PDB file of C-alpha atoms in Angstrom:
ATOM      1  CA  GLY A   1      23.964  29.839  25.217  1.00  0.00           C
ATOM      2  CA  GLN A   2      26.041  30.797  28.177  1.00  0.00           C
ATOM      3  CA  ASN A   3      29.205  29.271  29.473  1.00  0.00           C
ATOM      4  CA  ILE A   4      32.197  30.200  31.531  1.00  0.00           C
ATOM      5  CA  ASP A   5      35.512  28.427  31.725  1.00  0.00           C
ATOM      6  CA  GLN A   6      38.585  28.589  33.943  1.00  0.00           C
ATOM      7  CA  PRO A   7      41.435  26.162  34.617  1.00  0.00           C
ATOM      8  CA  THR A   8      40.779  23.531  37.243  1.00  0.00           C
ATOM      9  CA  GLU A   9      44.054  23.830  39.077  1.00  0.00           C
ATOM     10  CA  MET A  10      47.250  25.876  39.016  1.00  0.00           C
ATOM     11  CA  THR A  11      50.484  25.700  40.976  1.00  0.00           C
ATOM     12  CA  ALA A  12      52.788  28.600  41.744  1.00  0.00           C
ATOM     13  CA  THR A  13      55.724  29.416  43.981  1.00  0.00           C
ATOM     14  CA  GLU A  14      55.659  31.675  47.021  1.00  0.00           C
ATOM     15  CA  GLY A  15      56.758  35.193  46.084  1.00  0.00           C
ATOM     16  CA  ALA A  16      56.003  34.703  42.389  1.00  0.00           C
ATOM     17  CA  ILE A  17      53.207  36.005  40.159  1.00  0.00           C
ATOM     18  CA  VAL A  18      50.314  33.956  38.811  1.00  0.00           C
ATOM     19  CA  GLN A  19      47.597  34.770  36.313  1.00  0.00           C
ATOM     20  CA  ILE A  20      44.283  32.922  36.415  1.00  0.00           C
ATOM     21  CA  ASN A  21      42.305  33.180  33.203  1.00  0.00           C
ATOM     22  CA  CYS A  22      38.552  33.097  32.732  1.00  0.00           C
ATOM     23  CA  THR A  23      36.705  33.022  29.421  1.00  0.00           C
ATOM     24  CA  TYR A  24      32.999  33.360  28.974  1.00  0.00           C
ATOM     25  CA  GLN A  25      30.274  33.414  26.355  1.00  0.00           C
ATOM     26  CA  THR A  26      26.985  35.180  26.808  1.00  0.00           C
ATOM     27  CA  SER A  27      24.581  37.344  24.860  1.00  0.00           C
ATOM     28  CA  GLY A  28      24.058  39.739  27.753  1.00  0.00           C
ATOM     29  CA  PHE A  29      26.796  40.923  30.081  1.00  0.00           C
ATOM     30  CA  ASN A  30      26.700  43.162  33.128  1.00  0.00           C
ATOM     31  CA  GLY A  31      30.092  42.694  34.661  1.00  0.00           C
ATOM     32  CA  LEU A  32      32.466  40.029  35.938  1.00  0.00           C
ATOM     33  CA  PHE A  33      33.375  39.124  39.489  1.00  0.00           C
ATOM     34  CA  TRP A  34      36.293  37.325  41.056  1.00  0.00           C
ATOM     35  CA  TYR A  35      35.874  35.648  44.429  1.00  0.00           C
ATOM     36  CA  GLN A  36      38.342  33.835  46.645  1.00  0.00           C
ATOM     37  CA  GLN A  37      37.249  30.750  48.542  1.00  0.00           C
ATOM     38  CA  HIS A  38      39.347  28.945  51.127  1.00  0.00           C
ATOM     39  CA  ALA A  39      38.538  25.315  51.775  1.00  0.00           C
ATOM     40  CA  GLY A  40      35.467  24.936  53.963  1.00  0.00           C
ATOM     41  CA  GLU A  41      34.659  28.629  53.893  1.00  0.00           C
ATOM     42  CA  ALA A  42      32.302  30.855  51.943  1.00  0.00           C
ATOM     43  CA  PRO A  43      33.571  32.944  49.016  1.00  0.00           C
ATOM     44  CA  THR A  44      34.875  36.433  49.631  1.00  0.00           C
ATOM     45  CA  PHE A  45      34.715  39.242  47.111  1.00  0.00           C
ATOM     46  CA  LEU A  46      37.900  40.232  45.303  1.00  0.00           C
ATOM     47  CA  SER A  47      36.927  42.352  42.318  1.00  0.00           C
ATOM     48  CA  TYR A  48      34.235  43.497  39.918  1.00  0.00           C
ATOM     49  CA  ASN A  49      34.944  44.658  36.367  1.00  0.00           C
ATOM     50  CA  VAL A  50      32.285  46.053  34.095  1.00  0.00           C
ATOM     51  CA  LEU A  51      34.500  48.117  31.771  1.00  0.00           C
ATOM     52  CA  ASP A  52      37.509  46.964  29.767  1.00  0.00           C
ATOM     53  CA  GLY A  53      40.891  47.324  31.340  1.00  0.00           C
ATOM     54  CA  LEU A  54      42.930  46.515  34.373  1.00  0.00           C
ATOM     55  CA  GLU A  55      41.905  47.297  37.922  1.00  0.00           C
ATOM     56  CA  GLU A  56      44.551  47.025  40.571  1.00  0.00           C
ATOM     57  CA  LYS A  57      43.855  46.453  44.230  1.00  0.00           C
ATOM     58  CA  GLY A  58      46.978  45.820  46.241  1.00  0.00           C
ATOM     59  CA  ARG A  59      48.584  42.520  45.288  1.00  0.00           C
ATOM     60  CA  PHE A  60      45.554  41.528  43.242  1.00  0.00           C
ATOM     61  CA  SER A  61      44.592  42.921  39.832  1.00  0.00           C
ATOM     62  CA  SER A  62      41.738  41.995  37.553  1.00  0.00           C
ATOM     63  CA  PHE A  63      41.507  42.538  33.813  1.00  0.00           C
ATOM     64  CA  LEU A  64      38.524  42.447  31.486  1.00  0.00           C
ATOM     65  CA  SER A  65      38.138  42.423  27.708  1.00  0.00           C
ATOM     66  CA  ARG A  66      34.469  42.369  26.821  1.00  0.00           C
ATOM     67  CA  SER A  67      35.090  41.973  23.082  1.00  0.00           C
ATOM     68  CA  LYS A  68      37.128  38.834  23.728  1.00  0.00           C
ATOM     69  CA  GLY A  69      34.965  37.458  26.527  1.00  0.00           C
ATOM     70  CA  TYR A  70      38.083  37.228  28.635  1.00  0.00           C
ATOM     71  CA  SER A  71      39.188  38.136  32.123  1.00  0.00           C
ATOM     72  CA  TYR A  72      42.132  37.342  34.294  1.00  0.00           C
ATOM     73  CA  LEU A  73      43.048  37.673  37.928  1.00  0.00           C
ATOM     74  CA  LEU A  74      46.674  38.514  38.593  1.00  0.00           C
ATOM     75  CA  LEU A  75      48.167  37.746  41.973  1.00  0.00           C
ATOM     76  CA  LYS A  76      51.578  39.206  42.801  1.00  0.00           C
ATOM     77  CA  GLU A  77      54.037  38.445  45.586  1.00  0.00           C
ATOM     78  CA  LEU A  78      52.264  35.214  46.308  1.00  0.00           C
ATOM     79  CA  GLN A  79      51.888  34.167  49.926  1.00  0.00           C
ATOM     80  CA  MET A  80      51.031  30.761  51.303  1.00  0.00           C
ATOM     81  CA  LYS A  81      47.684  32.132  52.494  1.00  0.00           C
ATOM     82  CA  ASP A  82      46.749  32.760  48.850  1.00  0.00           C
ATOM     83  CA  SER A  83      46.273  29.012  48.446  1.00  0.00           C
ATOM     84  CA  ALA A  84      42.553  28.848  47.724  1.00  0.00           C
ATOM     85  CA  SER A  85      40.034  28.420  44.965  1.00  0.00           C
ATOM     86  CA  TYR A  86      39.373  31.448  42.775  1.00  0.00           C
ATOM     87  CA  LEU A  87      35.935  31.715  41.251  1.00  0.00           C
ATOM     88  CA  CYS A  88      35.002  33.916  38.336  1.00  0.00           C
ATOM     89  CA  ALA A  89      31.378  34.738  37.636  1.00  0.00           C
ATOM     90  CA  PHE A  90      29.617  37.042  35.225  1.00  0.00           C
ATOM     91  CA  LEU A  91      26.299  38.842  35.504  1.00  0.00           C
ATOM     92  CA  ASP A  92      24.041  37.962  32.603  1.00  0.00           C
ATOM     93  CA  SER A  93      21.331  40.089  31.013  1.00  0.00           C
ATOM     94  CA  ASN A  94      18.956  39.182  33.843  1.00  0.00           C
ATOM     95  CA  TYR A  95      21.565  40.214  36.425  1.00  0.00           C
ATOM     96  CA  GLN A  96      21.969  36.599  37.453  1.00  0.00           C
ATOM     97  CA  LEU A  97      25.434  35.423  38.404  1.00  0.00           C
ATOM     98  CA  ILE A  98      26.795  32.623  36.250  1.00  0.00           C
ATOM     99  CA  TRP A  99      29.633  30.894  38.087  1.00  0.00           C
ATOM    100  CA  GLY A 100      32.750  29.205  36.823  1.00  0.00           C
ATOM    101  CA  ALA A 101      33.841  25.948  38.417  1.00  0.00           C
ATOM    102  CA  GLY A 102      36.742  27.634  40.193  1.00  0.00           C
ATOM    103  CA  THR A 103      40.501  27.372  39.917  1.00  0.00           C
ATOM    104  CA  LYS A 104      42.316  25.734  42.776  1.00  0.00           C
ATOM    105  CA  LEU A 105      45.581  27.579  43.328  1.00  0.00           C
ATOM    106  CA  ILE A 106      48.337  25.689  45.102  1.00  0.00           C
ATOM    107  CA  ILE A 107      51.238  27.735  46.450  1.00  0.00           C
ATOM    108  CA  LYS A 108      54.532  25.947  47.077  1.00  0.00           C
ATOM    109  CA  PRO A 109      57.348  27.279  49.243  1.00  0.00           C
TER     110      PRO A 109
ATOM    111  CA  GLY B   1      29.759  46.813  56.611  1.00  0.00           C
ATOM    112  CA  ALA B   2      27.768  44.242  54.636  1.00  0.00           C
ATOM    113  CA  VAL B   3      27.973  41.306  57.014  1.00  0.00           C
ATOM    114  CA  VAL B   4      25.875  38.205  56.455  1.00  0.00           C
ATOM    115  CA  SER B   5      25.497  35.573  59.145  1.00  0.00           C
ATOM    116  CA  GLN B   6      24.287  32.016  58.922  1.00  0.00           C
ATOM    117  CA  HIS B   7      23.069  29.731  61.652  1.00  0.00           C
ATOM    118  CA  PRO B   8      23.912  27.018  62.423  1.00  0.00           C
ATOM    119  CA  SER B   9      27.440  26.721  61.069  1.00  0.00           C
ATOM    120  CA  ARG B  10      27.342  22.949  61.345  1.00  0.00           C
ATOM    121  CA  VAL B  11      24.481  20.535  61.818  1.00  0.00           C
ATOM    122  CA  ILE B  12      24.208  16.774  61.932  1.00  0.00           C
ATOM    123  CA  CYS B  13      20.771  15.275  61.603  1.00  0.00           C
ATOM    124  CA  LYS B  14      19.217  11.884  61.096  1.00  0.00           C
ATOM    125  CA  SER B  15      17.746  10.799  57.813  1.00  0.00           C
ATOM    126  CA  GLY B  16      14.098  11.788  57.527  1.00  0.00           C
ATOM    127  CA  THR B  17      14.264  14.815  59.791  1.00  0.00           C
ATOM    128  CA  SER B  18      14.090  18.470  58.763  1.00  0.00           C
ATOM    129  CA  VAL B  19      16.709  21.143  59.234  1.00  0.00           C
ATOM    130  CA  LYS B  20      16.273  24.902  59.141  1.00  0.00           C
ATOM    131  CA  ILE B  21      19.135  27.211  58.195  1.00  0.00           C
ATOM    132  CA  GLU B  22      18.905  30.944  58.848  1.00  0.00           C
ATOM    133  CA  CYS B  23      20.578  33.655  56.825  1.00  0.00           C
ATOM    134  CA  ARG B  24      20.665  37.206  58.141  1.00  0.00           C
ATOM    135  CA  SER B  25      22.039  40.447  56.767  1.00  0.00           C
ATOM    136  CA  LEU B  26      23.307  42.160  59.909  1.00  0.00           C
ATOM    137  CA  ASP B  27      23.961  45.737  58.864  1.00  0.00           C
ATOM    138  CA  PHE B  28      22.077  46.216  55.631  1.00  0.00           C
ATOM    139  CA  GLN B  29      18.788  45.408  53.980  1.00  0.00           C
ATOM    140  CA  ALA B  30      18.746  42.711  51.351  1.00  0.00           C
ATOM    141  CA  THR B  31      16.020  42.751  48.757  1.00  0.00           C
ATOM    142  CA  THR B  32      17.315  39.535  47.292  1.00  0.00           C
ATOM    143  CA  MET B  33      18.945  36.568  48.944  1.00  0.00           C
ATOM    144  CA  PHE B  34      20.473  33.590  47.203  1.00  0.00           C
ATOM    145  CA  TRP B  35      20.893  30.036  48.392  1.00  0.00           C
ATOM    146  CA  TYR B  36      23.747  27.933  47.071  1.00  0.00           C
ATOM    147  CA  ARG B  37      24.857  24.367  47.593  1.00  0.00           C
ATOM    148  CA  GLN B  38      28.427  23.258  47.197  1.00  0.00           C
ATOM    149  CA  PHE B  39      29.607  19.662  47.115  1.00  0.00           C
ATOM    150  CA  PRO B  40      33.254  18.864  47.861  1.00  0.00           C
ATOM    151  CA  LYS B  41      35.671  20.107  45.225  1.00  0.00           C
ATOM    152  CA  GLN B  42      32.870  21.563  43.150  1.00  0.00           C
ATOM    153  CA  SER B  43      31.762  25.097  42.469  1.00  0.00           C
ATOM    154  CA  LEU B  44      28.752  26.874  43.855  1.00  0.00           C
ATOM    155  CA  MET B  45      25.408  25.686  42.565  1.00  0.00           C
ATOM    156  CA  LEU B  46      22.592  28.203  42.806  1.00  0.00           C
ATOM    157  CA  MET B  47      19.537  26.561  44.310  1.00  0.00           C
ATOM    158  CA  ALA B  48      17.117  29.453  44.493  1.00  0.00           C
ATOM    159  CA  THR B  49      16.697  33.187  44.552  1.00  0.00           C
ATOM    160  CA  SER B  50      14.385  34.704  47.115  1.00  0.00           C
ATOM    161  CA  ASN B  51      12.919  38.175  47.184  1.00  0.00           C
ATOM    162  CA  GLU B  52      11.450  39.629  50.333  1.00  0.00           C
ATOM    163  CA  GLY B  53       7.724  39.061  50.532  1.00  0.00           C
ATOM    164  CA  SER B  54       7.424  36.842  47.476  1.00  0.00           C
ATOM    165  CA  LYS B  55       7.920  33.219  46.533  1.00  0.00           C
ATOM    166  CA  ALA B  56      11.389  32.001  45.815  1.00  0.00           C
ATOM    167  CA  THR B  57      12.520  31.207  42.295  1.00  0.00           C
ATOM    168  CA  TYR B  58      14.070  27.763  42.148  1.00  0.00           C
ATOM    169  CA  GLU B  59      16.696  26.595  39.689  1.00  0.00           C
ATOM    170  CA  GLN B  60      15.957  23.681  37.430  1.00  0.00           C
ATOM    171  CA  GLY B  61      16.309  20.392  39.236  1.00  0.00           C
ATOM    172  CA  VAL B  62      15.846  21.830  42.733  1.00  0.00           C
ATOM    173  CA  GLU B  63      12.714  20.521  44.442  1.00  0.00           C
ATOM    174  CA  LYS B  64      10.806  23.418  45.948  1.00  0.00           C
ATOM    175  CA  ASP B  65       8.840  21.115  48.252  1.00  0.00           C
ATOM    176  CA  LYS B  66      12.017  19.678  49.649  1.00  0.00           C
ATOM    177  CA  PHE B  67      13.944  22.915  50.026  1.00  0.00           C
ATOM    178  CA  LEU B  68      11.530  25.401  51.551  1.00  0.00           C
ATOM    179  CA  ILE B  69      12.625  29.019  51.422  1.00  0.00           C
ATOM    180  CA  ASN B  70      11.054  31.835  53.356  1.00  0.00           C
ATOM    181  CA  HIS B  71      12.165  35.462  52.996  1.00  0.00           C
ATOM    182  CA  ALA B  72       9.957  37.148  55.554  1.00  0.00           C
ATOM    183  CA  SER B  73      11.907  40.346  56.020  1.00  0.00           C
ATOM    184  CA  LEU B  74      14.629  42.411  54.389  1.00  0.00           C
ATOM    185  CA  THR B  75      17.197  40.920  56.768  1.00  0.00           C
ATOM    186  CA  LEU B  76      16.193  37.282  57.127  1.00  0.00           C
ATOM    187  CA  SER B  77      15.800  34.320  54.825  1.00  0.00           C
ATOM    188  CA  THR B  78      15.470  30.704  55.896  1.00  0.00           C
ATOM    189  CA  LEU B  79      16.088  27.452  54.065  1.00  0.00           C
ATOM    190  CA  THR B  80      14.443  24.319  55.432  1.00  0.00           C
ATOM    191  CA  VAL B  81      15.655  20.980  54.153  1.00  0.00           C
ATOM    192  CA  THR B  82      12.692  18.688  54.659  1.00  0.00           C
ATOM    193  CA  SER B  83      12.973  14.922  55.090  1.00  0.00           C
ATOM    194  CA  ALA B  84      16.728  15.121  54.720  1.00  0.00           C
ATOM    195  CA  HIS B  85      18.641  12.210  53.221  1.00  0.00           C
ATOM    196  CA  PRO B  86      22.379  11.464  53.176  1.00  0.00           C
ATOM    197  CA  GLU B  87      22.642  12.783  49.613  1.00  0.00           C
ATOM    198  CA  ASP B  88      21.556  16.197  50.939  1.00  0.00           C
ATOM    199  CA  SER B  89      24.765  16.386  52.940  1.00  0.00           C
ATOM    200  CA  SER B  90      26.539  19.442  51.585  1.00  0.00           C
ATOM    201  CA  PHE B  91      27.799  22.936  52.309  1.00  0.00           C
ATOM    202  CA  TYR B  92      24.903  25.385  52.082  1.00  0.00           C
ATOM    203  CA  ILE B  93      25.787  29.039  51.574  1.00  0.00           C
ATOM    204  CA  CYS B  94      23.529  32.056  51.427  1.00  0.00           C
ATOM    205  CA  SER B  95      24.338  35.426  49.948  1.00  0.00           C
ATOM    206  CA  ALA B  96      22.582  38.762  49.922  1.00  0.00           C
ATOM    207  CA  ASP B  97      22.285  41.555  47.412  1.00  0.00           C
ATOM    208  CA  ARG B  98      22.314  44.954  49.097  1.00  0.00           C
ATOM    209  CA  THR B  99      19.199  46.993  48.413  1.00  0.00           C
ATOM    210  CA  GLY B 100      19.716  50.165  46.447  1.00  0.00           C
ATOM    211  CA  ARG B 101      23.258  49.497  45.331  1.00  0.00           C
ATOM    212  CA  ASP B 102      24.239  49.027  41.721  1.00  0.00           C
ATOM    213  CA  SER B 103      27.343  46.922  42.113  1.00  0.00           C
ATOM    214  CA  TYR B 104      25.436  43.631  42.255  1.00  0.00           C
ATOM    215  CA  GLU B 105      28.099  42.252  44.552  1.00  0.00           C
ATOM    216  CA  GLN B 106      26.826  39.379  46.590  1.00  0.00           C
ATOM    217  CA  TYR B 107      27.785  39.234  50.240  1.00  0.00           C
ATOM    218  CA  PHE B 108      28.168  35.688  51.427  1.00  0.00           C
ATOM    219  CA  GLY B 109      27.369  34.132  54.751  1.00  0.00           C
ATOM    220  CA  PRO B 110      29.937  31.787  56.318  1.00  0.00           C
ATOM    221  CA  GLY B 111      28.049  28.691  55.208  1.00  0.00           C
ATOM    222  CA  THR B 112      26.362  25.771  56.957  1.00  0.00           C
ATOM    223  CA  ARG B 113      27.780  22.293  56.728  1.00  0.00           C
ATOM    224  CA  LEU B 114      24.952  19.781  56.805  1.00  0.00           C
ATOM    225  CA  THR B 115      25.635  16.109  57.471  1.00  0.00           C
ATOM    226  CA  VAL B 116      22.729  13.701  57.239  1.00  0.00           C
ATOM    227  CA  THR B 117      23.353  10.307  58.843  1.00  0.00           C
TER     228      THR B 117
END
């Protein structure tokens, strides 16, 4: 079967670093996405990892370990505007996106 | 590039009426468009996948006669909620898969908030 799991909610302090984990199980895998979604808005693309390792893009980095079925999104120098839900999703063998439930990130001053 | 628009952004309708939501890829061609529904504090739920010129593929539990999808061109897909009821009130989001690209990134429209009274 397929499943994907991420924490429901996390809290962090402005200026700090936070890591949002995502674990998944699937027989076929064609990459993992991270999206950011602010309340009442559509998701926006953050990253796509298909190979193992860390990909850095400004304050945001995404890591993938295919053997462990594990990914994380790392947010540095947190800003209040980073308060949002972060969705991970993987592409299965049919190239269909399987979505996690999202992690609500709360940033405190 | 890769902008997707949705219209309307918000709609309020009476129970029993039908509502049409348009999804357009403005600067690229989309072979495949996806329709999602999102209830408050929940993740995206894929309703259906539509390919240009063919019938949409609906997810289990989604009534195809209630949620009519038409993908008439490479830049336009429409979702019609027929005989809407209050439980259909939700945030409907479309996304598009850019033709010819291998990244499989989905470009999302801004969403349509439907309220059925």
